[in-house]
């Protein structure tokens, strides 16, 4: 290194004007930052430049005279002179535009892209008045579906390589590709092998013409009819930034917005097309109560019929009052905004006085672990050259936008990935160390990883050499981030917590990025929707005194978590259960317990957008507004970053914001939450929780929001979970989620609802061979609690001795095999 | 075929029937250059090749010895890729070298790998050359068995595998970055230089030397006979010999190895020991000096030597050693169309101007040739060409990643500028052009007389 | 049409092993598939995708770039007639028209008996021997119309054994004996070649 610091700016001139560029910056970016826009079609700042559309050709003089060069491929150098308006530049650019138009159809009036099309814009601004091209244009069959969600019109395509680059470089799903050569080049899939990428919708967004269109948006609107607000996606906990675009009070699409610390503009298809659920015909436009076939209210009736808000709230309130705090339970809250979560926390813990509240459904991790470990941002996790430990779910399946960031970190920024998951994940291909411990035993593995002496035998099924290699990577001195979440629903949380604490203590400086998946679950935990917690990342034990003045009726002891609530409900100890956007029949990892609980409780109150499977058993259903675009509020992502969600359309019928429902219930319970607006909620929250002050000041309102740090929760150490030894005939069960399942929002997004892959049991190929059946054969899978029939396939990503299944899929009830209290679950797989 | 009798370096075994066998090759000094090289240090071999100023024979004419020094120091592994994808129209020499003297190339490859420190070599042969692939495979198998290739070559610690690879039909793969893409199993679409100079970021993004078949075939002779002997041959800036294929309307079309930079076009086209003059006693109308991409030359260029600098200065290029001769009866519109069609068919499709422009130009020219052209179509044709090769400079301004697009404009500019009357006959009226044409070979005979000639 | 046969699969593994990166074997394997079936089938492409660990879309992307790969059945004999400049000047186009008449098909088509496909091709590097053509990539130089007719008649009569059916290129394959193999050098093998190190050390001493 030299004595002088590296220069922070590079002086160049653009059209004779001196400007400052950043070292290494591309000319096209340096010019744009300085107010000179160079037209482009193939260049996209989040992908590698290819320099092939040639639209950004400009004359650049790097010291040897001006030469035409693509400004997307040339980095600035000192004293460089750029000419974006010179005759040679204009001549070249005009030529390119004409070339692009000769084969491009003139169907702008019927093209979805019309009105927001870079090619159209360029042509209007600089293009030739009329075409000199009199020959026949190139012809292809008009739009062909290349996946369930995306159509391709090859005649409109200008072969910019954006979609194909995205598929390969960003998503890692090179299922669309250039085919043919020269003038007959086209983008297409392999025959009968569709572009079934979880991220396919991004290609529609980045297509610079109307070649790629999204099935859910085709012909729905013209860009000039759309109004938009910037908001946050609430489908998962990444909190991707979106533009909510609507016309005539109807949301017509979500478009990804480039938030540098979060999603870089990308969305999963599940997020992008979740807008369809907003006006799904099953959307609740008002409350429902039990009634008879004639639509009359009848508490013993076998169906749900329309009711007035007064009737529904009244029935709910009296049931809550009658039950009293100890016999009330509240499940859910991750669907809510931070403000609504605060209102519900105040209602339950401050008015009803119950602590039997859990925003999670025993499918995540205990709240103290999420809030009490040193937390990392996505950017910190993705530090170039850093070490990423995956001790959580498959990000590709559960947290798609995070997956893209992690994939980029490993592939482009040389981060080292260590997997501590029970089976391979979407990231395994890029992982430097793939350690797949037996379910329930990751705690032992972590102990071996931090030990001074390398093990001499396999630990948790992982070979000693693999452990030693991973230990070396962890000790390399590079920053270590653990992606922490629930690795499988068929194993308990104790081993994961033990592993996390072992890593924390073993490698000083290690940070944790939570991988709890569900919507605003981190906001719900921050607001105290978890047993033993109060708003502001603090505990009941530590802060009860501070809340007693503000809240009328604060619980004195820690309540039950989701499993405890359902057990109490099943045994009649809890009589009134509120499902706050929760669907335990689908999501709780013990379907039998959930069913018994819901059937046993005297009063089941569901607050939701739809009648879910669980909601069908409800006595009262309260219709809520959707957080993504029907209410104003804020969202807390897995980093603890708070961003705004904004109302763009009115909720259907009389559906109302969750916080208003809480306030109404409070009134009917004889109290008053004292909450009359979102702003007021924020002010009250900030007064009680110092770390949430930015909510009151509005400082979170920008695109990248504000990171909320701090809090006083600490992690309680756990006893090592005792995992019973398997017998030789059994497999250790791994139950994970896939992107597409029977989740509520997805099942009401009509274009994607059918994408759930279904159930199968996957075995290591050698285990599979021992079964002696064909791939796809039907087998019986039996656990202690239940058994089911499904098909079997070999999968090299499953370790020997384990059996992997997807949770919450059509065809078979994997949830029935699970036991929320078990450290691990053994199953037998038999031919039928 | 007729071969000339002076001097022979790389075609010396063309008339030796068994030169493609190991025995036949070894009988005529085969692998002696390799043995001599292994007696020297890699640096000495590299220095010798550098001193020989062996200009690349693939088309660009960059000195091979200098090319070898461009690999960044201490970045390993390095690869050698042999460009045997000969497909430039008019070019016919590498195929003969592959078929008739395969061991000479293998020996050259080994010498290069030894000098540069390449860990592995790939011999990329054009897909359509089945016989050449057979000869190379047989020669490699023999050479491996005899210990000349592979592990511990000739008992030393020098080890390198030479992998025979073959293409599948794509002219553009002759461009070195496209060749690398193709060798990686991809579509042969060129990479932008910079940043992807093969010497620094080539095959698998590692330093890669890409040399042409003819270039490497010279190495055994140079090492065996020494750089001084080599430098006695040829002109100041163009040393050694070069192989030219003279085709078209000549009495004696053939492949001739001649002293580089000394022989003139007049010699090679008219001398009885070479192509022997225009067929049927006709007059010369034009000739292409260096493959389909080269601007055409005419009568007034005949006395230029076959030498890079002089030809570059005159506005064309020596390229791949392909001289195509057209007599007075040639329909220049038709000839130009055929060349444009070639480039349109071979465009890889990556860059807009080339992908769209070459096909458009072909369509306009076809229309003209079919009798449906209007006078303004010729202006449109030239304007379209101008959008690909702004101002028809030589060397051209690059609106594309590789020069294929610009190459498609050269036959148009050559034909339209020189034979406008033929276009006018096709379109039935006077043509008015409104483009700037700067390339020397397009705009007319050189007005400057030969320096010092006194003529 | 099929996946690669077990014999060809062995050849495929040998080819793949020569390269530092598997995908480099893609074009040779497509040739192998074409040698097996006469053309490149979708099934073979999917098989090759498995072998070199890429998606079928990436295989078809590469396959369709190169004109030698046929994605539909072609004649047993593919007759490539050059019409590029050197051949054009000496009757290449006339030869093509003659061939079209002789076989009663247009360039690009295949005769009804499945024997011949004619292609109008670009320069095949035999420019001094114009007009020239290839049958299954075997050269025929300075072809007259009469010679063309006899060639076709011979092929029909089955008397040209030296020309294998379409798909087979070189009849000799490279084979690197295990004992002589230096080995593929992966781009991650960062070691300096031993002979360079040795020479440098000797130079220094």
Short mmCIF file of N, CA, C and O in Angstrom, two decimals, chain A residues 463-525:
data_model
loop_
_atom_site.label_atom_id
_atom_site.label_comp_id
_atom_site.label_asym_id
_atom_site.label_seq_id
_atom_site.Cartn_x
_atom_site.Cartn_y
_atom_site.Cartn_z
N UNK A 463 -18.80 -36.34 9.02
CA UNK A 463 -17.44 -36.88 9.09
C UNK A 463 -16.48 -35.87 9.72
O UNK A 463 -16.62 -34.67 9.52
N UNK A 464 -15.48 -36.38 10.46
CA UNK A 464 -14.56 -35.46 11.16
C UNK A 464 -13.81 -34.52 10.22
O UNK A 464 -13.57 -33.36 10.56
N UNK A 465 -13.45 -35.00 9.03
CA UNK A 465 -12.70 -34.13 8.11
C UNK A 465 -13.54 -32.93 7.70
O UNK A 465 -13.04 -31.80 7.60
N UNK A 466 -14.82 -33.17 7.50
CA UNK A 466 -15.71 -32.07 7.11
C UNK A 466 -15.84 -31.06 8.25
O UNK A 466 -15.88 -29.85 8.02
N UNK A 467 -15.88 -31.58 9.47
CA UNK A 467 -15.99 -30.70 10.63
C UNK A 467 -14.72 -29.86 10.76
O UNK A 467 -14.77 -28.64 10.96
N UNK A 468 -13.57 -30.51 10.60
CA UNK A 468 -12.30 -29.80 10.73
C UNK A 468 -12.18 -28.70 9.68
O UNK A 468 -11.74 -27.58 9.97
N UNK A 469 -12.61 -29.01 8.46
CA UNK A 469 -12.52 -28.02 7.38
C UNK A 469 -13.42 -26.83 7.67
O UNK A 469 -13.04 -25.67 7.46
N UNK A 470 -14.61 -27.10 8.18
CA UNK A 470 -15.53 -26.00 8.50
C UNK A 470 -15.00 -25.17 9.66
O UNK A 470 -15.10 -23.94 9.66
N UNK A 471 -14.41 -25.85 10.63
CA UNK A 471 -13.82 -25.12 11.77
C UNK A 471 -12.74 -24.17 11.28
O UNK A 471 -12.66 -23.01 11.71
N UNK A 472 -11.92 -24.66 10.37
CA UNK A 472 -10.85 -23.81 9.82
C UNK A 472 -11.44 -22.57 9.15
O UNK A 472 -10.93 -21.45 9.32
N UNK A 473 -12.52 -22.76 8.40
CA UNK A 473 -13.14 -21.62 7.74
C UNK A 473 -13.71 -20.63 8.77
O UNK A 473 -13.59 -19.42 8.62
N UNK A 474 -14.29 -21.18 9.84
CA UNK A 474 -14.87 -20.31 10.87
C UNK A 474 -13.78 -19.55 11.62
O UNK A 474 -14.02 -18.47 12.15
N UNK A 475 -12.59 -20.13 11.68
CA UNK A 475 -11.50 -19.48 12.41
C UNK A 475 -10.63 -18.62 11.50
O UNK A 475 -9.56 -18.18 11.90
N UNK A 476 -11.07 -18.41 10.26
CA UNK A 476 -10.22 -17.70 9.30
C UNK A 476 -10.06 -16.23 9.65
O UNK A 476 -9.28 -15.53 9.03
N UNK A 477 -10.83 -15.76 10.63
CA UNK A 477 -10.72 -14.35 10.98
C UNK A 477 -11.65 -13.45 10.21
O UNK A 477 -11.72 -12.25 10.45
N UNK A 478 -12.36 -14.04 9.27
CA UNK A 478 -13.32 -13.24 8.50
C UNK A 478 -14.63 -13.14 9.28
O UNK A 478 -14.92 -14.01 10.10
N UNK A 479 -15.41 -12.10 9.02
CA UNK A 479 -16.66 -11.95 9.78
C UNK A 479 -17.60 -13.13 9.54
O UNK A 479 -17.77 -13.57 8.41
N UNK A 480 -18.18 -13.61 10.61
CA UNK A 480 -19.08 -14.77 10.54
C UNK A 480 -20.51 -14.33 10.84
O UNK A 480 -20.76 -13.64 11.83
N UNK A 481 -21.43 -14.72 9.96
CA UNK A 481 -22.86 -14.48 10.23
C UNK A 481 -23.60 -15.80 10.16
O UNK A 481 -23.40 -16.58 9.23
N UNK A 482 -24.43 -16.03 11.16
CA UNK A 482 -25.25 -17.23 11.16
C UNK A 482 -26.66 -16.85 10.71
O UNK A 482 -27.27 -15.95 11.28
N UNK A 483 -27.13 -17.52 9.65
CA UNK A 483 -28.53 -17.35 9.25
C UNK A 483 -29.31 -18.33 10.11
O UNK A 483 -29.17 -19.55 9.97
N UNK A 484 -30.09 -17.79 11.04
CA UNK A 484 -30.65 -18.63 12.10
C UNK A 484 -32.16 -18.75 11.99
O UNK A 484 -32.88 -17.75 12.04
N UNK A 485 -32.59 -19.98 11.88
CA UNK A 485 -34.04 -20.21 11.85
C UNK A 485 -34.33 -21.66 12.09
O UNK A 485 -33.48 -22.42 12.56
N UNK A 486 -35.53 -22.05 11.73
CA UNK A 486 -35.96 -23.43 11.99
C UNK A 486 -35.53 -24.30 10.81
O UNK A 486 -35.99 -24.13 9.70
N UNK A 487 -34.62 -25.22 11.08
CA UNK A 487 -34.07 -26.04 10.00
C UNK A 487 -35.08 -27.05 9.48
O UNK A 487 -35.07 -27.39 8.30
N UNK A 488 -35.93 -27.54 10.37
CA UNK A 488 -36.92 -28.54 9.98
C UNK A 488 -38.03 -28.51 11.02
O UNK A 488 -37.78 -28.29 12.21
N UNK A 489 -39.25 -28.77 10.59
CA UNK A 489 -40.36 -28.76 11.53
C UNK A 489 -40.47 -30.08 12.27
O UNK A 489 -41.29 -30.23 13.16
N UNK A 490 -39.62 -31.04 11.88
CA UNK A 490 -39.67 -32.34 12.54
C UNK A 490 -38.58 -32.47 13.59
O UNK A 490 -38.23 -33.56 13.99
N UNK A 491 -37.99 -31.36 13.98
CA UNK A 491 -37.05 -31.40 15.10
C UNK A 491 -37.33 -30.23 16.03
O UNK A 491 -37.81 -29.18 15.60
N UNK A 492 -36.99 -30.41 17.27
CA UNK A 492 -37.26 -29.37 18.24
C UNK A 492 -36.31 -28.20 18.10
O UNK A 492 -35.35 -28.24 17.33
N UNK A 493 -36.59 -27.14 18.86
CA UNK A 493 -35.76 -25.94 18.75
C UNK A 493 -34.56 -25.98 19.67
O UNK A 493 -33.61 -25.21 19.50
N UNK A 494 -34.57 -26.85 20.66
CA UNK A 494 -33.49 -26.81 21.66
C UNK A 494 -32.11 -27.03 21.06
O UNK A 494 -31.15 -26.35 21.42
N UNK A 495 -32.03 -27.98 20.13
CA UNK A 495 -30.72 -28.26 19.54
C UNK A 495 -30.23 -27.06 18.73
O UNK A 495 -29.05 -26.73 18.73
N UNK A 496 -31.17 -26.40 18.04
CA UNK A 496 -30.78 -25.23 17.25
C UNK A 496 -30.30 -24.11 18.16
O UNK A 496 -29.29 -23.44 17.89
N UNK A 497 -31.04 -23.92 19.26
CA UNK A 497 -30.65 -22.87 20.20
C UNK A 497 -29.28 -23.19 20.81
O UNK A 497 -28.41 -22.33 20.91
N UNK A 498 -29.09 -24.45 21.15
CA UNK A 498 -27.80 -24.86 21.71
C UNK A 498 -26.68 -24.58 20.70
O UNK A 498 -25.63 -24.03 21.05
N UNK A 499 -26.95 -24.91 19.45
CA UNK A 499 -25.94 -24.68 18.41
C UNK A 499 -25.64 -23.20 18.26
O UNK A 499 -24.49 -22.77 18.16
N UNK A 500 -26.70 -22.39 18.28
CA UNK A 500 -26.51 -20.95 18.11
C UNK A 500 -25.69 -20.38 19.25
O UNK A 500 -24.75 -19.59 19.04
N UNK A 501 -26.01 -20.78 20.48
CA UNK A 501 -25.27 -20.26 21.65
C UNK A 501 -23.83 -20.75 21.63
O UNK A 501 -22.90 -20.01 21.99
N UNK A 502 -23.63 -21.98 21.18
CA UNK A 502 -22.27 -22.52 21.09
C UNK A 502 -21.44 -21.73 20.08
O UNK A 502 -20.28 -21.39 20.34
N UNK A 503 -22.04 -21.42 18.95
CA UNK A 503 -21.32 -20.64 17.95
C UNK A 503 -21.05 -19.23 18.47
O UNK A 503 -19.98 -18.66 18.24
N UNK A 504 -22.05 -18.66 19.16
CA UNK A 504 -21.85 -17.31 19.71
C UNK A 504 -20.66 -17.28 20.66
O UNK A 504 -19.83 -16.39 20.61
N UNK A 505 -20.60 -18.28 21.52
CA UNK A 505 -19.54 -18.30 22.52
C UNK A 505 -18.21 -18.75 21.93
O UNK A 505 -17.15 -18.39 22.43
N UNK A 506 -18.28 -19.54 20.88
CA UNK A 506 -17.05 -20.13 20.33
C UNK A 506 -16.31 -19.22 19.37
O UNK A 506 -15.10 -19.32 19.20
N UNK A 507 -17.03 -18.34 18.71
CA UNK A 507 -16.41 -17.47 17.71
C UNK A 507 -16.78 -16.03 18.01
O UNK A 507 -17.80 -15.55 17.55
N UNK A 508 -15.97 -15.35 18.79
CA UNK A 508 -16.33 -13.98 19.19
C UNK A 508 -16.59 -13.10 17.97
O UNK A 508 -15.90 -13.22 16.96
N UNK A 509 -17.62 -12.28 18.07
CA UNK A 509 -17.94 -11.38 16.96
C UNK A 509 -18.98 -11.94 16.01
O UNK A 509 -19.44 -11.24 15.12
N UNK A 510 -19.34 -13.19 16.19
CA UNK A 510 -20.33 -13.78 15.28
C UNK A 510 -21.67 -13.06 15.46
O UNK A 510 -22.03 -12.64 16.55
N UNK A 511 -22.35 -12.87 14.34
CA UNK A 511 -23.66 -12.22 14.38
C UNK A 511 -24.71 -13.14 13.78
O UNK A 511 -24.38 -14.09 13.07
N UNK A 512 -25.95 -12.82 14.05
CA UNK A 512 -27.05 -13.69 13.63
C UNK A 512 -28.07 -12.91 12.82
O UNK A 512 -28.46 -11.80 13.19
N UNK A 513 -28.47 -13.50 11.72
CA UNK A 513 -29.56 -12.92 10.93
C UNK A 513 -30.74 -13.88 11.04
O UNK A 513 -30.65 -15.04 10.63
N UNK A 514 -31.82 -13.37 11.59
CA UNK A 514 -32.98 -14.23 11.81
C UNK A 514 -33.57 -14.68 10.47
O UNK A 514 -33.66 -13.92 9.53
N UNK A 515 -33.98 -15.95 10.44
CA UNK A 515 -34.62 -16.47 9.24
C UNK A 515 -36.03 -16.98 9.55
O UNK A 515 -36.51 -17.90 8.92
N UNK A 516 -36.67 -16.35 10.55
CA UNK A 516 -38.10 -16.62 10.72
C UNK A 516 -38.78 -16.12 9.46
O UNK A 516 -38.45 -15.06 8.96
N UNK A 517 -39.72 -16.88 8.95
CA UNK A 517 -40.17 -16.60 7.61
C UNK A 517 -41.40 -15.71 7.50
O UNK A 517 -41.55 -14.96 6.54
N UNK A 518 -42.30 -15.79 8.48
CA UNK A 518 -43.64 -15.31 8.22
C UNK A 518 -43.77 -13.79 8.31
O UNK A 518 -43.54 -13.21 9.37
N UNK A 519 -44.12 -13.17 7.22
CA UNK A 519 -44.47 -11.75 7.13
C UNK A 519 -43.79 -10.86 8.15
O UNK A 519 -42.56 -10.80 8.24
N UNK A 520 -44.61 -10.19 8.95
CA UNK A 520 -44.07 -9.23 9.91
C UNK A 520 -43.87 -9.88 11.29
O UNK A 520 -44.12 -9.25 12.32
N UNK A 521 -43.40 -11.13 11.29
CA UNK A 521 -43.23 -11.81 12.58
C UNK A 521 -42.25 -11.06 13.48
O UNK A 521 -42.43 -10.98 14.70
N UNK A 522 -41.23 -10.44 12.87
CA UNK A 522 -40.26 -9.72 13.71
C UNK A 522 -40.89 -8.47 14.31
O UNK A 522 -40.58 -8.09 15.45
N UNK A 523 -41.79 -7.85 13.55
CA UNK A 523 -42.52 -6.71 14.10
C UNK A 523 -43.41 -7.16 15.24
O UNK A 523 -43.51 -6.49 16.28
N UNK A 524 -44.06 -8.31 15.06
CA UNK A 524 -44.95 -8.82 16.10
C UNK A 524 -44.17 -9.12 17.37
O UNK A 524 -44.62 -8.80 18.49
N UNK A 525 -42.98 -9.71 17.22
CA UNK A 525 -42.17 -9.98 18.42
C UNK A 525 -41.72 -8.67 19.06
O UNK A 525 -41.72 -8.53 20.28
#
